[in-house]
Short mmCIF file of C-alpha atoms and ligand atoms in Angstrom, two decimals:
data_model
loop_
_atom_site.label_atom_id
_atom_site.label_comp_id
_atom_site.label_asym_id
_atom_site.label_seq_id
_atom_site.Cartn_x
_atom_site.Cartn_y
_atom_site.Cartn_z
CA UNK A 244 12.71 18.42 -15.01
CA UNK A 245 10.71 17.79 -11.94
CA UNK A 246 10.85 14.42 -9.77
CA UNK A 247 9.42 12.66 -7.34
CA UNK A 248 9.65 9.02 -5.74
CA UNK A 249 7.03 7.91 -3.64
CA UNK A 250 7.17 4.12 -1.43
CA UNK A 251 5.82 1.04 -1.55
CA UNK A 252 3.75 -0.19 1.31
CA UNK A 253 3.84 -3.49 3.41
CA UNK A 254 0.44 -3.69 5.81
CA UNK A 255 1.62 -4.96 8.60
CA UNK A 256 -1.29 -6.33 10.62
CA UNK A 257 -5.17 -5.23 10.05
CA UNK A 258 -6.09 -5.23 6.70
CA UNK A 259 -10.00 -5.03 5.91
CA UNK A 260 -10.64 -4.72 9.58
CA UNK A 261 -9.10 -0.58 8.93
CA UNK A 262 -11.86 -0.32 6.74
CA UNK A 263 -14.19 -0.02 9.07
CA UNK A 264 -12.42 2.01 11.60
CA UNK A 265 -10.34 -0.66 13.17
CA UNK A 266 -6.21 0.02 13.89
CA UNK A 267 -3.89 -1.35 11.53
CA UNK A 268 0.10 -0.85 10.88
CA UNK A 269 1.75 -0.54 8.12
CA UNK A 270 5.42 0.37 6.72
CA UNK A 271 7.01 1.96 3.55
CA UNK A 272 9.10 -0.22 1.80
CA UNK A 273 12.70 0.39 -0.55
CA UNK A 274 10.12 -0.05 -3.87
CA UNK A 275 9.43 3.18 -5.66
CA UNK A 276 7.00 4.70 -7.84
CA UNK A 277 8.66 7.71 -9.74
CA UNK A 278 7.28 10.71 -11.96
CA UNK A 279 8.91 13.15 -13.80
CA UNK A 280 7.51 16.26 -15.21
CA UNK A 281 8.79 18.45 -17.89
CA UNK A 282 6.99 21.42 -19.24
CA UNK A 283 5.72 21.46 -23.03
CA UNK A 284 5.50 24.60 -25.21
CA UNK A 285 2.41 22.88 -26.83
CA UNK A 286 0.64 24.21 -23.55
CA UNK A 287 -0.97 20.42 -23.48
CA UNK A 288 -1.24 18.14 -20.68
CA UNK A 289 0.37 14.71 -21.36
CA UNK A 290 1.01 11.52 -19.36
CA UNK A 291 2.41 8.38 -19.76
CA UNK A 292 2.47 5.27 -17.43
CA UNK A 293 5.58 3.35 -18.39
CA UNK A 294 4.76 0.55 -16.44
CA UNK A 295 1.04 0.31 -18.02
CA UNK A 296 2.05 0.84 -21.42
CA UNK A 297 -0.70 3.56 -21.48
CA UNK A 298 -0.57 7.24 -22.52
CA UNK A 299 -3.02 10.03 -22.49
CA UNK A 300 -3.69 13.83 -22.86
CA UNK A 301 -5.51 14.93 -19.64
CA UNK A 302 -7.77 17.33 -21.27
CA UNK A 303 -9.51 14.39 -22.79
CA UNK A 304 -12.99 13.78 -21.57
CA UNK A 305 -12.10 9.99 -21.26
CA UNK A 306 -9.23 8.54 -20.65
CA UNK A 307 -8.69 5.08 -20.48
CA UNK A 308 -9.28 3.88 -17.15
CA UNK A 309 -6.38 2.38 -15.48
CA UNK A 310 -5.05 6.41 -15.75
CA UNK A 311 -8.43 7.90 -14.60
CA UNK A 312 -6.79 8.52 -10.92
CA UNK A 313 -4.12 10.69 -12.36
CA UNK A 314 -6.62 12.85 -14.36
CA UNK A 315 -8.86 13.15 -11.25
CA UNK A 316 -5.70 14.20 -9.61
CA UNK A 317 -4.98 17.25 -12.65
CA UNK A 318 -8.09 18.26 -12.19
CA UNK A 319 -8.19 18.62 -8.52
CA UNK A 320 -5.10 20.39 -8.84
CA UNK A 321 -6.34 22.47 -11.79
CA UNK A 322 -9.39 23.94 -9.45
CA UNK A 323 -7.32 24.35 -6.58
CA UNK A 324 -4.07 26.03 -8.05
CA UNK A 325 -5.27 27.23 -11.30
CA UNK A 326 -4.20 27.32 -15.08
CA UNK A 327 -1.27 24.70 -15.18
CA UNK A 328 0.94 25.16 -17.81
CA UNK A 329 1.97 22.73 -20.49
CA UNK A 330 3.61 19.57 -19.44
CA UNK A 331 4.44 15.46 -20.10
CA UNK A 332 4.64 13.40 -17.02
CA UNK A 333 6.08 10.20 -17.01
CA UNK A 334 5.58 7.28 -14.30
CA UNK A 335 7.35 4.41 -13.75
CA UNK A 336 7.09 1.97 -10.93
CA UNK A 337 9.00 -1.04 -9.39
CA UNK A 338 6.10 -2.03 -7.42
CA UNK A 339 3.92 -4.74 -8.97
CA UNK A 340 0.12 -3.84 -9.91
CA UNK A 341 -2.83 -4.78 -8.17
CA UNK A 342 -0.77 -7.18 -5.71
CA UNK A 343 -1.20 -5.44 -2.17
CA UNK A 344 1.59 -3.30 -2.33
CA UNK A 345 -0.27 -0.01 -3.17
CA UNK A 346 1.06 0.60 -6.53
CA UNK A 347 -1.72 2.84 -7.29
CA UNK A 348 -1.10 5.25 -4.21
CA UNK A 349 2.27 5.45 -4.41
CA UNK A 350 1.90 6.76 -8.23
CA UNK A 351 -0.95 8.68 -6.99
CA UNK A 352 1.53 10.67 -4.75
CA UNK A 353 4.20 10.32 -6.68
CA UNK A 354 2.65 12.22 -9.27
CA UNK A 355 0.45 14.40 -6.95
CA UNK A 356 3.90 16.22 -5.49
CA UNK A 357 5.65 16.33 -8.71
CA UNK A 358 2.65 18.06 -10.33
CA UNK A 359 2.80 20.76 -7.04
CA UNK A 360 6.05 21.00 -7.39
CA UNK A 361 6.56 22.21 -11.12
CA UNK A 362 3.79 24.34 -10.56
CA UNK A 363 6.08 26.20 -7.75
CA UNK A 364 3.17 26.86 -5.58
CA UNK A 365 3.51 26.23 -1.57
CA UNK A 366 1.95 22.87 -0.26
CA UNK A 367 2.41 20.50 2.81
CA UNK A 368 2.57 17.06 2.79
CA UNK A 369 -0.74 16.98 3.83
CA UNK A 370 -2.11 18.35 0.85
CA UNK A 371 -0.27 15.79 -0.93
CA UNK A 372 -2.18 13.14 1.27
CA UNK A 373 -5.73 14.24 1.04
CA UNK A 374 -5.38 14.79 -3.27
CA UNK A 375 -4.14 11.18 -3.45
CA UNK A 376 -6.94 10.03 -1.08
CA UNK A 377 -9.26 11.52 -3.82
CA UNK A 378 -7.59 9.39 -6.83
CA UNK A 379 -7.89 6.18 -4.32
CA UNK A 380 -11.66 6.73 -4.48
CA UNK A 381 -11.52 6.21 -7.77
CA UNK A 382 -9.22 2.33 -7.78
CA UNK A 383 -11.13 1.47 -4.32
CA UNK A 384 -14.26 2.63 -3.86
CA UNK A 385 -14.05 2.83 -0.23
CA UNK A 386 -10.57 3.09 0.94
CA UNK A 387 -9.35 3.53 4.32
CA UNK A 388 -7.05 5.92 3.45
CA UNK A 389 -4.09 3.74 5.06
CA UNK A 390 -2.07 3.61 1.24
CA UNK A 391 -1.87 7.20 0.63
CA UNK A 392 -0.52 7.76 4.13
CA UNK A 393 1.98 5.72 4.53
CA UNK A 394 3.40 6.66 0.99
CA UNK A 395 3.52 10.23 2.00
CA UNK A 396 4.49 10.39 5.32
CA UNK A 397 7.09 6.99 5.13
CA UNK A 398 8.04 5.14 8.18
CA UNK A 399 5.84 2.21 10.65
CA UNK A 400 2.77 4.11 10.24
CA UNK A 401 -0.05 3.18 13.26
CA UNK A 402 -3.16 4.22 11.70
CA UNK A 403 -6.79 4.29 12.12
CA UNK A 404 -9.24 6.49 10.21
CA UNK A 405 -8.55 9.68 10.90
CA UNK A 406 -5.51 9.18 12.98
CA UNK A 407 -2.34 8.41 12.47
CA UNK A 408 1.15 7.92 14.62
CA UNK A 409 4.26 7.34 13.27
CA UNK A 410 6.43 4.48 15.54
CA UNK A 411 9.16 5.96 15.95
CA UNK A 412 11.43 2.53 16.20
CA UNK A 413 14.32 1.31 14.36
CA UNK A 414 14.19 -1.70 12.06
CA UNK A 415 16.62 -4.41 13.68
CA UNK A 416 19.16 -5.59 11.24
CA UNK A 417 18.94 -9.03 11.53
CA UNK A 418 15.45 -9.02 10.73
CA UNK A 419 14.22 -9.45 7.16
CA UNK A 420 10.92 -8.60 5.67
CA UNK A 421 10.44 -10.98 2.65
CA UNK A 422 7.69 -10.88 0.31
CA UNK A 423 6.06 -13.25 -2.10
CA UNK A 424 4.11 -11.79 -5.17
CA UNK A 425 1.33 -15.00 -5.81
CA UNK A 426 1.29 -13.55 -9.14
CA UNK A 427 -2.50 -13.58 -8.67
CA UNK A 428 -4.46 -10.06 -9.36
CA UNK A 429 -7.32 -8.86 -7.85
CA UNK A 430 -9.62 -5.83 -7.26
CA UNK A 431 -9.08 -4.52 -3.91
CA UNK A 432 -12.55 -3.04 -4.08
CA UNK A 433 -14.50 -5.67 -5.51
CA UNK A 434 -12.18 -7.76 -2.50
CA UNK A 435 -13.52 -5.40 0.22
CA UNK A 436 -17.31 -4.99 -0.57
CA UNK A 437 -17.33 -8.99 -0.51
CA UNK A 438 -15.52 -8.67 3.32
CA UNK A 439 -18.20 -5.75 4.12
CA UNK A 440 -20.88 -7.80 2.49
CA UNK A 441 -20.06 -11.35 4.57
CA UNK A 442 -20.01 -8.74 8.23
CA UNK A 443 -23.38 -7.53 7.43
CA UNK A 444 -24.54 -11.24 7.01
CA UNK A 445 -23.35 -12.58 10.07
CA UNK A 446 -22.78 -9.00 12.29
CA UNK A 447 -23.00 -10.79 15.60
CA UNK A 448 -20.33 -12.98 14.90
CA UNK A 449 -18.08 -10.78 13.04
CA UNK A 450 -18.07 -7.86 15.12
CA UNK A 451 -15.80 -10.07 17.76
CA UNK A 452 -13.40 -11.27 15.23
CA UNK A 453 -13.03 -7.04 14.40
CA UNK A 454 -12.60 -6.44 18.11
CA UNK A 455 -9.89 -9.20 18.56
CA UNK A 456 -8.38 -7.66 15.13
CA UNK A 457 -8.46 -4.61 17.23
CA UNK A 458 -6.79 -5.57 20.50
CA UNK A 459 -4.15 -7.74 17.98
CA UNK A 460 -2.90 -4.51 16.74
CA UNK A 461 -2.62 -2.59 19.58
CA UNK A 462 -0.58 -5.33 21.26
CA UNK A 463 1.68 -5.36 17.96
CA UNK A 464 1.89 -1.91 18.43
CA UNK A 465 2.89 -2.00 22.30
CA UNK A 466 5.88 -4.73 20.95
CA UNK A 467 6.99 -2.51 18.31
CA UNK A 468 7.63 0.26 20.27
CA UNK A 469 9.22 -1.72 22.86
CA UNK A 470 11.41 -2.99 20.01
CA UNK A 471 10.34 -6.58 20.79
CA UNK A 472 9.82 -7.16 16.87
CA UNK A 473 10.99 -10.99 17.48
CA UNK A 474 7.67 -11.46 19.25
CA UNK A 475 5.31 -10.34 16.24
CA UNK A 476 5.38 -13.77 14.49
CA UNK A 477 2.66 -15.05 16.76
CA UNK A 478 0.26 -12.30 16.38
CA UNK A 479 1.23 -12.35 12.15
CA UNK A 480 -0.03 -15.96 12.48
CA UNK A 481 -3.11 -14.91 14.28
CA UNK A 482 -3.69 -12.16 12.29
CA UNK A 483 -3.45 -14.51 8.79
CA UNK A 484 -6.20 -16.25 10.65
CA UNK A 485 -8.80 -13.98 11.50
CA UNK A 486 -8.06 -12.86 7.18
CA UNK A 487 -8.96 -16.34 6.32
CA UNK A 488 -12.17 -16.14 8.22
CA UNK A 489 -13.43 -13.11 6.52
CA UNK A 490 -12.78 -15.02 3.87
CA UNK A 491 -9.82 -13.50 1.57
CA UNK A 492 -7.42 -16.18 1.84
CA UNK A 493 -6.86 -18.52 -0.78
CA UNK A 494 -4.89 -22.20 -1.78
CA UNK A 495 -2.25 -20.19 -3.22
CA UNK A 496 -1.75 -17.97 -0.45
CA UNK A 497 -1.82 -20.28 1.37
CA UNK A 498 0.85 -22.45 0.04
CA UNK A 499 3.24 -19.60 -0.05
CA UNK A 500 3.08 -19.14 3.99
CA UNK A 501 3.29 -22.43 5.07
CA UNK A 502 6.42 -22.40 2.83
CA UNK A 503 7.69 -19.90 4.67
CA UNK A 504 6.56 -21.03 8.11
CA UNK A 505 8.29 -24.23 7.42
CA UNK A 506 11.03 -22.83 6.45
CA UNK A 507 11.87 -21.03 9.54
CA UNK A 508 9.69 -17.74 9.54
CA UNK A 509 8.60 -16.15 12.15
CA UNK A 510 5.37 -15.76 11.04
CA UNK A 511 3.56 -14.99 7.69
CA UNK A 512 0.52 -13.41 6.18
CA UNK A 513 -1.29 -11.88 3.33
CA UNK A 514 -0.71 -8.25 2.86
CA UNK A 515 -2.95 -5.80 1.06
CA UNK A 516 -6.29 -6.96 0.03
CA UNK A 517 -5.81 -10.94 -0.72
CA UNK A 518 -7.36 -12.92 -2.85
CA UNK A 519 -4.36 -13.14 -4.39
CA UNK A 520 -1.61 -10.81 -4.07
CA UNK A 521 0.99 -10.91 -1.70
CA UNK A 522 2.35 -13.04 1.71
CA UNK A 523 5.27 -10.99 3.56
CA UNK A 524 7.16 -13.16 5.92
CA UNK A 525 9.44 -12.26 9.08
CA UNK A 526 12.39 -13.98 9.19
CA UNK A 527 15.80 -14.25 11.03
CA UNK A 528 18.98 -14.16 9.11
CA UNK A 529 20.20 -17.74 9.71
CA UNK A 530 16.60 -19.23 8.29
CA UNK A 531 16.71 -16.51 5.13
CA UNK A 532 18.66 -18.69 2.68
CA UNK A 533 16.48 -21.82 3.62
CA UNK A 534 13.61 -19.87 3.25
CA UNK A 535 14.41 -18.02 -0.14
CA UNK A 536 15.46 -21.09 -1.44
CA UNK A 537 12.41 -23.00 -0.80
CA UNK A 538 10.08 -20.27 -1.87
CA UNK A 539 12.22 -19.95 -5.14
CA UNK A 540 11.91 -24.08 -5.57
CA UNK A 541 8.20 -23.56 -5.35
CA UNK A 542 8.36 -21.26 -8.04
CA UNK A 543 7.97 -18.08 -6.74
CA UNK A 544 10.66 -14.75 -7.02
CA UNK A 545 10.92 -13.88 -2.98
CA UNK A 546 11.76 -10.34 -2.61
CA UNK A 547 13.52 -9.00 0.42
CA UNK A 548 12.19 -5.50 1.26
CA UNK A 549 13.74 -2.59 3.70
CA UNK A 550 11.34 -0.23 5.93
CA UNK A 551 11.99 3.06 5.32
CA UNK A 552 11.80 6.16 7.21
CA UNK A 553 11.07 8.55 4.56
CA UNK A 554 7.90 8.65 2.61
CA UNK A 555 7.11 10.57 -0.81
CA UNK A 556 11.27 12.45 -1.90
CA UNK A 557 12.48 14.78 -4.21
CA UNK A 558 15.08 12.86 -6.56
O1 PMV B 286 -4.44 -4.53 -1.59
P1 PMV B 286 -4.17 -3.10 -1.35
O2 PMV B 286 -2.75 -2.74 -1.42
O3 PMV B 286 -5.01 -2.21 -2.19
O4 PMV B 286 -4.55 -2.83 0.19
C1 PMV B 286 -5.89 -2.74 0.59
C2 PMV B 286 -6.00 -2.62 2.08
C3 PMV B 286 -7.44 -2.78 2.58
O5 PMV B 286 -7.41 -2.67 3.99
C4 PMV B 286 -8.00 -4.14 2.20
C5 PMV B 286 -8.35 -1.70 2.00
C6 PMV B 286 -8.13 -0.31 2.58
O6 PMV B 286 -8.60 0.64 1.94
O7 PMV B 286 -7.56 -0.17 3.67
#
């Protein structure tokens, strides 16, 4: 049996604005999505998504459409590599769907490197990249291709279209990442063509709130790698404002960073998409009890994630 893990992802600063060609950063987090493939005499091609409660054979014409990515993914493979033999690949995730922490790329590579890897041909992680770009296209529409990076190549990813650095920094100890599932879904497409729709409306003033996105992150940037992370909960703030006025920010967002303002944090902010989704705060370890306790009183499950250096593994 074949397997693969591939990370979770926590955007950083510059959300939307990375869409259209802005900077944005973004890190892998300690939540995994996981395949494993094992080969099947039957010569068919099987998968199942634990976590979706949805199964399909890939030689199907349709398949239902949550697993669409993974069959555009077979079949890129398929043309690439040739005949695959038969297999059944199972995926199962600890990353909650459709809440900003780029479930669907991580299974996308996930499954992507297992699928190279039982067929024993040779492959970089690049290829792995640019196949799970493809199966975004299908879940986003037009995505920036920030997800499918950061899950293959792991780490503080600085990344623009096109171009990508990794920060090479460590992640202070004392500093805690904590993130807040709203609990509300969204489509991140649908969510971006709305953002894309509101610049064209109003160009002249939007095009300065993308420039001050830009020189945001590039100052983030210039902290990080001076391992001033302490000073980022400004700019998070700032940031969680310029998301609110293109409009993705909503009352129960909201709710869940002021929480976690008041509660000592650094800063917080939406993460992913919004409309929903989730609010990652920064905090110190003498406010993390506070603030986990307040967020839990709310009635919310806070979840403290790691950064991690490594993106999609062998397990
Ligand atoms: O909500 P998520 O995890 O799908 O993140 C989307 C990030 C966006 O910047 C809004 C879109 C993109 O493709 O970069």
């Amino acid at each position: 049996m074949i397997c693969s893990a591939a990370p979770a992802k926590v955007i950083l600063f510059g959300e939307h604005f990375v869409v259209k060609g802005k900077p944005a950063i973004v890190t892998a987090v300690n939540l995994y999505a996981k395949t494993c493939i094992m080969e099947l005499e039957s010569g068919k091609h099987l998968l199942i998504s634990k976590q979706l409660r949805q199964e399909t054979d890939l030689d199907k014409e349709h398949v239902p459409e949550q697993l669409a990515q993974f069959k555009r993914i077979y079949e890129i493979i398929y043309e690439k590599y040739g005949v695959i033999r038969g297999f059944k690949a199972i995926i199962d995730s600890d990353i909650p769907v459709s809440s900003g922490m780029g479930s669907s790329a991580a299974t996308a590579v996930s499954f992507t490197h297992s699928l190279l890897r039982f067929l024993g041909v040779e492959f970089k992680l690049e290829d792995v990249n640019n196949i799970a770009y493809e199966a975004e296209k299908l879940v986003h529409g037009k995505p920036s291709g920030i997800d499918n990076t950061v899950s293959t190549f792991g780490g503080i990813i600085y990344y623009k279209r096109g171009y990508m650095e990794k920060l090479n920094v460590k992640w202070p100890q004392n500093l805690s990442l904590v993130v807040v599932d709203s609990g509300i879904k969204r489509n991140t497409g649908k969510v971006v063509m709305d953002v894309l729709e509101r610049y064209e409306r109003h160009e002249e003033i939007m095009k300065h709130i993308y420039v001050a996105a830009e020189q945001l992150v590039n100052k983030a940037k210039n902290l990080i790698l001076s391992s001033r992370f302490y000073d980022l909960g400004e700019l998070i703030s700032i940031n969680q404002s310029l998301l609110e006025s293109i409009g993705v920010s909503i009352f129960e967002t909201d709710r869940i960073i002021y929480a976690m303002i008041e509660s000592g944090g650094l800063g917080a902010k939406i993460s992913g998409a919004g409309r929903g989704g989730i609010v990652y705060g920064l905090f110190m370890e003498n406010s993390l009890n506070n603030a986990i306790h307040r967020l839990k009183n709310i009635g919310y499950k806070p979840i403290i994630v790691k950064p991690v250096e490594k993106g999609v593994i062998e397990f």
